Coordinates of C-alpha atoms in Angstrom, one line a residue:
M2 CA -5.3 -273.2 -78.3
L3 CA -1.5 -273.3 -78.8
F4 CA -0.4 -275.8 -76.3
N5 CA -2.0 -278.2 -73.8
Y6 CA -2.4 -278.2 -70.0
I7 CA -1.4 -280.8 -67.9
Y8 CA -4.2 -282.2 -65.7
I9 CA -3.5 -283.1 -62.1
T10 CA -5.1 -284.9 -59.4
H11 CA -6.4 -283.1 -56.5
D12 CA -8.5 -283.0 -53.6
I13 CA -11.1 -281.2 -55.1
E14 CA -11.9 -283.8 -57.1
K15 CA -13.5 -285.4 -54.4
L16 CA -16.8 -282.6 -55.2
Q17 CA -17.4 -284.7 -58.2
G18 CA -17.2 -288.1 -56.7
Y19 CA -20.1 -286.9 -54.1
L20 CA -22.2 -286.0 -57.5
D21 CA -21.1 -289.2 -59.1
F22 CA -22.3 -291.3 -56.0
L23 CA -25.7 -289.3 -55.9
F24 CA -26.6 -289.9 -59.4
T25 CA -25.1 -293.4 -59.6
D26 CA -26.5 -294.9 -56.3
V27 CA -28.9 -292.7 -55.0
W28 CA -31.3 -290.8 -57.7
L29 CA -31.3 -293.5 -60.3
F30 CA -32.8 -296.0 -57.8
A31 CA -35.2 -293.4 -56.4
E32 CA -38.5 -295.1 -55.2
G33 CA -40.6 -293.5 -52.3
D34 CA -39.6 -290.9 -49.9
F35 CA -36.0 -289.5 -49.7
N36 CA -34.0 -290.1 -46.1
A37 CA -30.7 -290.0 -44.9
E38 CA -30.2 -293.9 -45.0
K39 CA -30.2 -293.3 -48.9
L40 CA -26.5 -292.1 -48.4
K41 CA -24.9 -294.4 -46.0
K42 CA -23.0 -296.2 -48.9
N43 CA -21.0 -293.0 -48.9
K44 CA -19.9 -292.1 -45.2
E45 CA -18.4 -289.2 -46.2
L46 CA -21.4 -287.3 -47.7
Y47 CA -23.6 -288.9 -45.5
D48 CA -22.3 -287.5 -42.4
I49 CA -22.1 -284.2 -44.1
Y50 CA -25.6 -284.3 -44.9
L51 CA -26.1 -284.9 -41.3
E52 CA -24.3 -281.9 -40.2
L53 CA -25.9 -279.8 -42.7
D54 CA -29.6 -280.7 -41.4
K55 CA -28.6 -279.6 -37.8
V56 CA -27.8 -276.2 -39.0
D57 CA -30.8 -273.7 -38.7
F58 CA -32.3 -271.6 -41.4
D59 CA -34.8 -269.1 -41.7
P60 CA -35.4 -268.6 -45.4
E61 CA -36.9 -264.6 -44.4
N62 CA -33.7 -264.3 -42.9
A63 CA -31.3 -265.9 -45.8
K64 CA -28.5 -262.7 -46.0
K65 CA -28.3 -263.3 -42.0
N66 CA -27.2 -267.0 -42.2
E67 CA -25.5 -267.7 -45.4
K68 CA -24.3 -271.2 -43.7
G69 CA -28.0 -272.0 -43.2
K70 CA -28.8 -270.8 -46.8
S71 CA -26.3 -273.1 -48.2
A72 CA -26.9 -276.1 -46.0
Y73 CA -30.5 -275.9 -46.9
F74 CA -29.7 -275.3 -50.6
F75 CA -27.6 -278.6 -51.0
N76 CA -29.7 -281.0 -48.7
S77 CA -33.2 -279.9 -50.1
S78 CA -31.6 -280.2 -53.9
I79 CA -30.5 -283.5 -53.1
E80 CA -34.1 -284.2 -51.8
K81 CA -35.8 -282.6 -54.7
I82 CA -33.9 -284.5 -57.2
Y83 CA -34.6 -287.8 -55.5
K84 CA -38.1 -286.8 -55.8
A85 CA -37.9 -285.8 -59.6
F86 CA -36.3 -288.9 -60.2
A87 CA -38.7 -291.2 -58.2
D88 CA -41.6 -289.6 -60.4
I89 CA -40.0 -290.8 -63.3
N90 CA -42.0 -293.9 -64.7
D91 CA -39.9 -294.2 -68.1
D92 CA -37.3 -296.9 -67.0
A93 CA -35.7 -296.4 -70.4
F94 CA -35.1 -292.9 -70.0
K95 CA -33.4 -293.5 -66.9
L96 CA -31.1 -296.0 -68.6
E97 CA -30.4 -293.3 -71.3
L98 CA -29.2 -290.9 -68.2
I99 CA -26.8 -293.1 -67.2
D100 CA -25.1 -293.0 -70.4
Y101 CA -25.7 -289.1 -70.7
Y102 CA -23.9 -288.6 -67.4
S103 CA -21.1 -290.7 -68.3
N104 CA -20.7 -288.5 -71.9
N105 CA -21.4 -285.2 -70.4
N106 CA -18.6 -285.5 -68.1
N107 CA -16.1 -287.3 -70.8
I108 CA -14.9 -283.9 -71.5
E109 CA -12.2 -285.0 -74.2
E110 CA -14.5 -287.0 -76.4
I111 CA -17.1 -284.4 -76.4
C112 CA -14.4 -282.3 -77.7
K113 CA -13.1 -285.2 -80.2
N114 CA -16.7 -286.5 -81.3
P115 CA -19.4 -284.1 -82.7
K116 CA -21.5 -287.0 -82.4
L117 CA -21.3 -288.2 -78.8
P118 CA -24.6 -288.6 -77.7
V119 CA -24.8 -285.8 -75.3
L120 CA -27.8 -284.5 -72.8
T121 CA -28.5 -280.4 -73.2
Y122 CA -31.0 -278.6 -70.5
D123 CA -33.4 -278.0 -73.4
D124 CA -33.6 -281.9 -74.4
L125 CA -34.0 -282.4 -70.7
K126 CA -36.9 -280.1 -70.4
S127 CA -39.0 -281.2 -73.5
K128 CA -38.7 -284.8 -71.7
Q129 CA -38.9 -284.1 -68.0
A130 CA -39.7 -280.7 -66.8
T131 CA -39.4 -281.1 -63.3
L132 CA -36.0 -283.1 -63.3
H133 CA -34.7 -280.0 -65.5
K134 CA -35.8 -277.6 -63.2
E135 CA -34.3 -279.1 -60.3
L136 CA -31.1 -280.5 -61.9
K137 CA -30.2 -276.8 -63.6
T138 CA -31.0 -275.0 -60.2
F139 CA -28.5 -277.6 -58.6
Y140 CA -25.6 -277.6 -60.5
G141 CA -26.0 -274.0 -61.6
N142 CA -25.2 -273.1 -58.0
L143 CA -22.1 -275.7 -57.4
Y144 CA -19.3 -273.5 -58.7
G145 CA -19.2 -269.7 -57.6
S146 CA -19.6 -267.6 -54.3
E147 CA -22.7 -269.1 -53.4
S148 CA -22.0 -272.9 -54.0
P149 CA -22.5 -275.1 -51.0
F150 CA -19.1 -276.2 -51.7
N151 CA -18.0 -273.5 -50.2
L152 CA -18.8 -274.7 -46.8
A153 CA -16.0 -275.8 -44.5
D154 CA -18.1 -279.0 -44.2
F155 CA -16.7 -279.8 -47.9
G156 CA -13.4 -278.5 -47.1
S157 CA -13.8 -274.9 -48.5
L158 CA -14.2 -274.8 -52.1
K159 CA -13.4 -270.8 -52.8
T160 CA -11.0 -270.1 -49.6
K161 CA -9.3 -273.4 -49.5
L162 CA -9.6 -276.5 -52.2
L163 CA -9.1 -273.7 -55.1
P164 CA -6.2 -272.1 -54.0
T165 CA -4.2 -275.1 -53.5
H166 CA -5.7 -276.6 -56.6
Y167 CA -4.3 -273.4 -58.4
K168 CA -1.1 -273.3 -57.0
E169 CA -0.2 -277.0 -57.6
F170 CA -1.7 -277.1 -60.9
F171 CA 0.9 -274.0 -61.6
S172 CA 3.6 -276.3 -60.5
F173 CA 3.2 -278.3 -63.1
N174 CA 1.9 -275.9 -65.8
K175 CA 4.8 -273.5 -65.9
K176 CA 4.9 -271.8 -69.5
G177 CA 3.2 -268.5 -67.7
K178 CA 1.3 -268.2 -70.9
C179 CA -2.3 -268.2 -71.5
P180 CA -2.5 -271.7 -73.8
F181 CA -6.0 -270.2 -75.3
C182 CA -4.6 -267.1 -76.9
G183 CA -0.7 -267.4 -76.4
I184 CA -0.7 -263.4 -75.8
R185 CA -1.5 -262.6 -72.2
D186 CA 0.6 -263.9 -69.1
L187 CA -1.1 -266.2 -66.5
K188 CA -0.7 -265.2 -62.7
G189 CA 1.2 -268.3 -61.5
I190 CA 2.6 -269.5 -58.0
H191 CA 4.5 -266.5 -57.8
H192 CA 1.3 -264.3 -57.5
T193 CA -1.6 -263.8 -54.6
K194 CA -4.1 -263.4 -57.2
K195 CA -5.0 -266.0 -59.6
E196 CA -7.0 -266.3 -62.8
A197 CA -10.5 -267.3 -63.2
Y198 CA -11.2 -270.7 -64.3
D199 CA -13.3 -271.4 -67.2
H200 CA -16.1 -274.0 -67.8
Y201 CA -15.0 -275.2 -71.1
I202 CA -18.2 -276.8 -71.9
P203 CA -20.9 -273.9 -71.0
K204 CA -22.4 -275.2 -68.0
G205 CA -25.5 -273.3 -68.8
N206 CA -26.2 -275.9 -71.9
Y207 CA -25.3 -279.2 -70.5
P208 CA -25.8 -280.7 -67.0
F209 CA -23.8 -282.5 -64.8
N210 CA -20.2 -281.3 -65.6
S211 CA -19.9 -277.9 -63.5
I212 CA -17.9 -279.0 -60.8
N213 CA -15.9 -281.4 -63.1
F214 CA -12.3 -280.3 -63.4
K215 CA -11.6 -281.8 -66.7
N216 CA -14.2 -279.3 -67.7
L217 CA -12.4 -276.3 -65.9
A218 CA -9.2 -274.5 -67.1
P219 CA -7.4 -271.5 -65.9
M220 CA -7.6 -269.0 -68.6
C221 CA -6.6 -265.4 -69.1
N222 CA -9.4 -262.4 -68.4
D223 CA -9.2 -261.6 -72.3
C224 CA -10.1 -265.1 -73.2
N225 CA -12.1 -265.7 -70.7
S226 CA -14.5 -262.5 -70.5
S227 CA -13.7 -260.2 -73.4
Y228 CA -13.9 -263.3 -76.0
K229 CA -15.5 -266.4 -75.2
G230 CA -17.5 -265.3 -72.3
T231 CA -20.8 -268.1 -72.6
K232 CA -19.8 -269.0 -76.4
S233 CA -19.7 -272.5 -77.0
I234 CA -16.2 -274.3 -78.2
I235 CA -18.1 -277.2 -79.4
G236 CA -20.6 -275.1 -81.7
T237 CA -24.2 -275.1 -80.9
T238 CA -26.2 -277.9 -79.5
T239 CA -27.6 -278.9 -82.8
N240 CA -24.9 -278.7 -84.9
R241 CA -21.6 -279.7 -83.1
N242 CA -17.9 -279.2 -84.2
K243 CA -14.7 -280.7 -82.9
A244 CA -12.6 -278.7 -80.8
F245 CA -9.5 -278.9 -78.9
Y246 CA -9.4 -280.3 -75.4
P247 CA -7.3 -278.7 -72.8
Y248 CA -5.8 -281.3 -71.2
S249 CA -5.3 -283.8 -74.3
N250 CA -2.2 -286.1 -74.7
S251 CA -2.4 -285.3 -78.5
H252 CA -2.2 -281.8 -78.8
P253 CA -0.2 -280.6 -81.5
A254 CA 2.8 -278.6 -80.3
I255 CA 3.5 -275.1 -80.9
T256 CA 5.6 -275.6 -84.1
D257 CA 3.1 -278.1 -85.6
F258 CA 1.2 -275.0 -86.2
K259 CA 1.8 -273.0 -89.5
I260 CA 1.1 -269.3 -89.3
T261 CA 0.9 -267.6 -92.5
I262 CA 0.9 -263.8 -92.8
D263 CA 0.1 -262.0 -96.1
L264 CA 0.7 -257.9 -96.3
N265 CA -1.6 -256.1 -98.6
S266 CA 0.6 -253.2 -97.7
N267 CA 4.5 -252.5 -97.3
D268 CA 3.7 -249.4 -94.9
I269 CA 4.6 -251.3 -91.8
L270 CA 4.7 -248.3 -89.7
N271 CA 1.0 -247.5 -90.6
L272 CA -0.1 -251.1 -90.8
K273 CA -4.0 -251.8 -90.0
P274 CA -5.8 -255.0 -89.8
K275 CA -7.5 -254.8 -92.9
D276 CA -3.8 -254.9 -94.4
L277 CA -3.2 -258.5 -93.1
D278 CA -4.5 -261.8 -94.0
L279 CA -4.0 -264.6 -91.2
K280 CA -4.0 -268.2 -92.1
I281 CA -3.4 -271.0 -89.3
E282 CA -3.0 -274.7 -90.1
S283 CA -2.0 -278.1 -88.4
V284 CA -2.4 -281.2 -90.3
G285 CA -5.7 -282.8 -88.8
F286 CA -6.6 -280.2 -86.7
D287 CA -8.8 -278.2 -89.5
E288 CA -12.0 -277.8 -87.3
E289 CA -10.8 -277.7 -83.9
I290 CA -8.5 -274.4 -85.2
E291 CA -11.7 -273.0 -86.9
A292 CA -13.3 -273.3 -83.3
W293 CA -10.5 -271.8 -81.6
K294 CA -10.3 -268.9 -83.6
R295 CA -14.1 -268.1 -83.4
V296 CA -14.6 -268.1 -79.7
F297 CA -11.2 -266.9 -78.8
G298 CA -11.2 -264.1 -81.3
I299 CA -7.5 -265.2 -82.5
D300 CA -7.6 -263.4 -86.1
E301 CA -8.5 -260.1 -84.6
R302 CA -6.1 -260.4 -81.8
Y303 CA -3.2 -261.4 -83.9
K304 CA -3.6 -258.6 -86.0
A305 CA -4.1 -256.0 -83.6
L306 CA -0.6 -257.3 -82.1
L307 CA 1.2 -257.2 -85.4
C308 CA 0.0 -253.4 -85.8
N309 CA 0.6 -252.4 -82.1
E310 CA 2.8 -249.7 -82.0
S311 CA 4.7 -251.4 -79.3
E312 CA 4.7 -255.0 -80.5
G313 CA 4.7 -255.5 -84.4
I314 CA 5.7 -252.3 -85.4
T315 CA 8.5 -252.3 -82.8
W316 CA 9.7 -255.7 -84.4
F317 CA 10.1 -254.4 -87.6
T318 CA 12.0 -251.0 -86.6
S319 CA 14.1 -253.2 -83.9
I320 CA 15.8 -254.9 -86.7
I321 CA 17.0 -251.9 -88.4
D322 CA 17.8 -250.0 -85.6
G323 CA 19.4 -253.1 -83.6
Y324 CA 21.5 -253.7 -86.6
N325 CA 22.9 -250.3 -87.0
T326 CA 23.6 -250.6 -83.3
A327 CA 25.4 -254.1 -83.7
K328 CA 27.1 -252.4 -86.4
A329 CA 28.7 -249.4 -84.4
L330 CA 29.5 -251.7 -81.7
G331 CA 31.8 -253.8 -84.0
S332 CA 29.5 -256.6 -85.4
T333 CA 30.8 -257.9 -88.1
L334 CA 27.3 -259.6 -89.1
T335 CA 25.9 -258.6 -92.6
K336 CA 21.9 -257.0 -92.2
E337 CA 20.7 -260.7 -93.5
Q338 CA 22.9 -262.4 -90.8
Y339 CA 21.7 -260.3 -88.1
L340 CA 17.8 -260.6 -89.1
E341 CA 18.2 -264.4 -89.1
S342 CA 19.8 -264.4 -85.5
Q343 CA 16.7 -262.7 -84.6
I344 CA 14.4 -264.6 -86.3
I345 CA 16.0 -267.9 -84.8
D346 CA 15.6 -266.3 -81.5
A347 CA 12.3 -265.8 -81.8
K348 CA 11.5 -269.4 -82.7
H349 CA 13.7 -271.0 -80.0
I350 CA 11.5 -269.7 -77.1
P351 CA 8.2 -269.2 -79.2
L352 CA 5.7 -268.2 -76.5
S353 CA 8.5 -265.5 -74.8
S354 CA 8.2 -262.1 -76.8
Y355 CA 5.3 -263.7 -79.0
G356 CA 8.3 -265.5 -80.6
F357 CA 5.6 -267.8 -82.6
I358 CA 4.0 -264.9 -84.7
K359 CA 7.1 -262.8 -84.6
S360 CA 9.6 -264.9 -86.2
V361 CA 6.4 -265.1 -89.2
F362 CA 6.0 -261.6 -89.4
L363 CA 9.7 -261.1 -89.5
E364 CA 10.4 -263.7 -92.1
K365 CA 7.1 -262.0 -94.5
C366 CA 8.9 -258.7 -93.9
D367 CA 12.3 -260.2 -95.2
L368 CA 10.2 -261.9 -98.2
L369 CA 9.2 -258.6 -99.3
N370 CA 12.5 -257.1 -98.9
L371 CA 11.1 -254.3 -96.5
F372 CA 14.3 -254.1 -94.4

């Protein structure tokens, strides 16, 4: 990614707090049958559980009672997972789960350290099939249209918590561009619509972090749906790699990226992706850059941008047209000086009008005496 986001604290984090409590204070110490008294150390969650328990639910008419369905799902999941933990006789495995839970929620460390021990659903299935089933069902439904957290009892994730988080998030993150590509604009505080939040570490592969907002980041639709999809930024579960962390405090600045463009054709007006060689470097971040390029199709997208009649080709022709217009208006700049001024402008605000790659492209065209 070209730049990092600023992480914000928000009430939405209380949802992960409920799950932390369930894991560390309830499920890990599961013995015998579950009862509501197990939740008393977290009064908010205890009260919510009791309220949800009052909601009528008929499985045969689930579609007619969405609240009942969500209430039943949340409470019954707590109980089923409790039983699955209670049935585990391997105390050593439970101790391992403590570390796995912490590691799976340490998104920054997962991105920085491919050797960090993490738990996958496949690992869990081979060791505790029942626990795997219950956790995957529960965590797989905590985010989205059917999440029980959408209930007013939890603060209404979809209709209240997410919209307020989004607005506050973009009051701090004001660049207006998707950091994962630098190409697409992001809807911000002046829009009535919003971008989707992406699960950076796939929630379908790794348990425990599906509502952790350090693992959720707004992303343009092209990055989220067209390119990333279900791809894993950290590689396969058996062969992991380093990756940029969206909220890192040590992410390279845009100016720290060295983009190199080689042209295999001088026919700029008919430029094709095969005519371009593209290289992106930043000292100490080779592995992260390769993961970023692989998952978000960066080579393809940047080459397509340069071959676009309204972008790369226009950048080239506008130098010639712009210089001729400036001369006609009395400018005393030489063509070289005019070109230099355009390159400086592009570098000055790198995220405006694709300046980060436009400047490199114009410099290459100049180096090849194409103007």
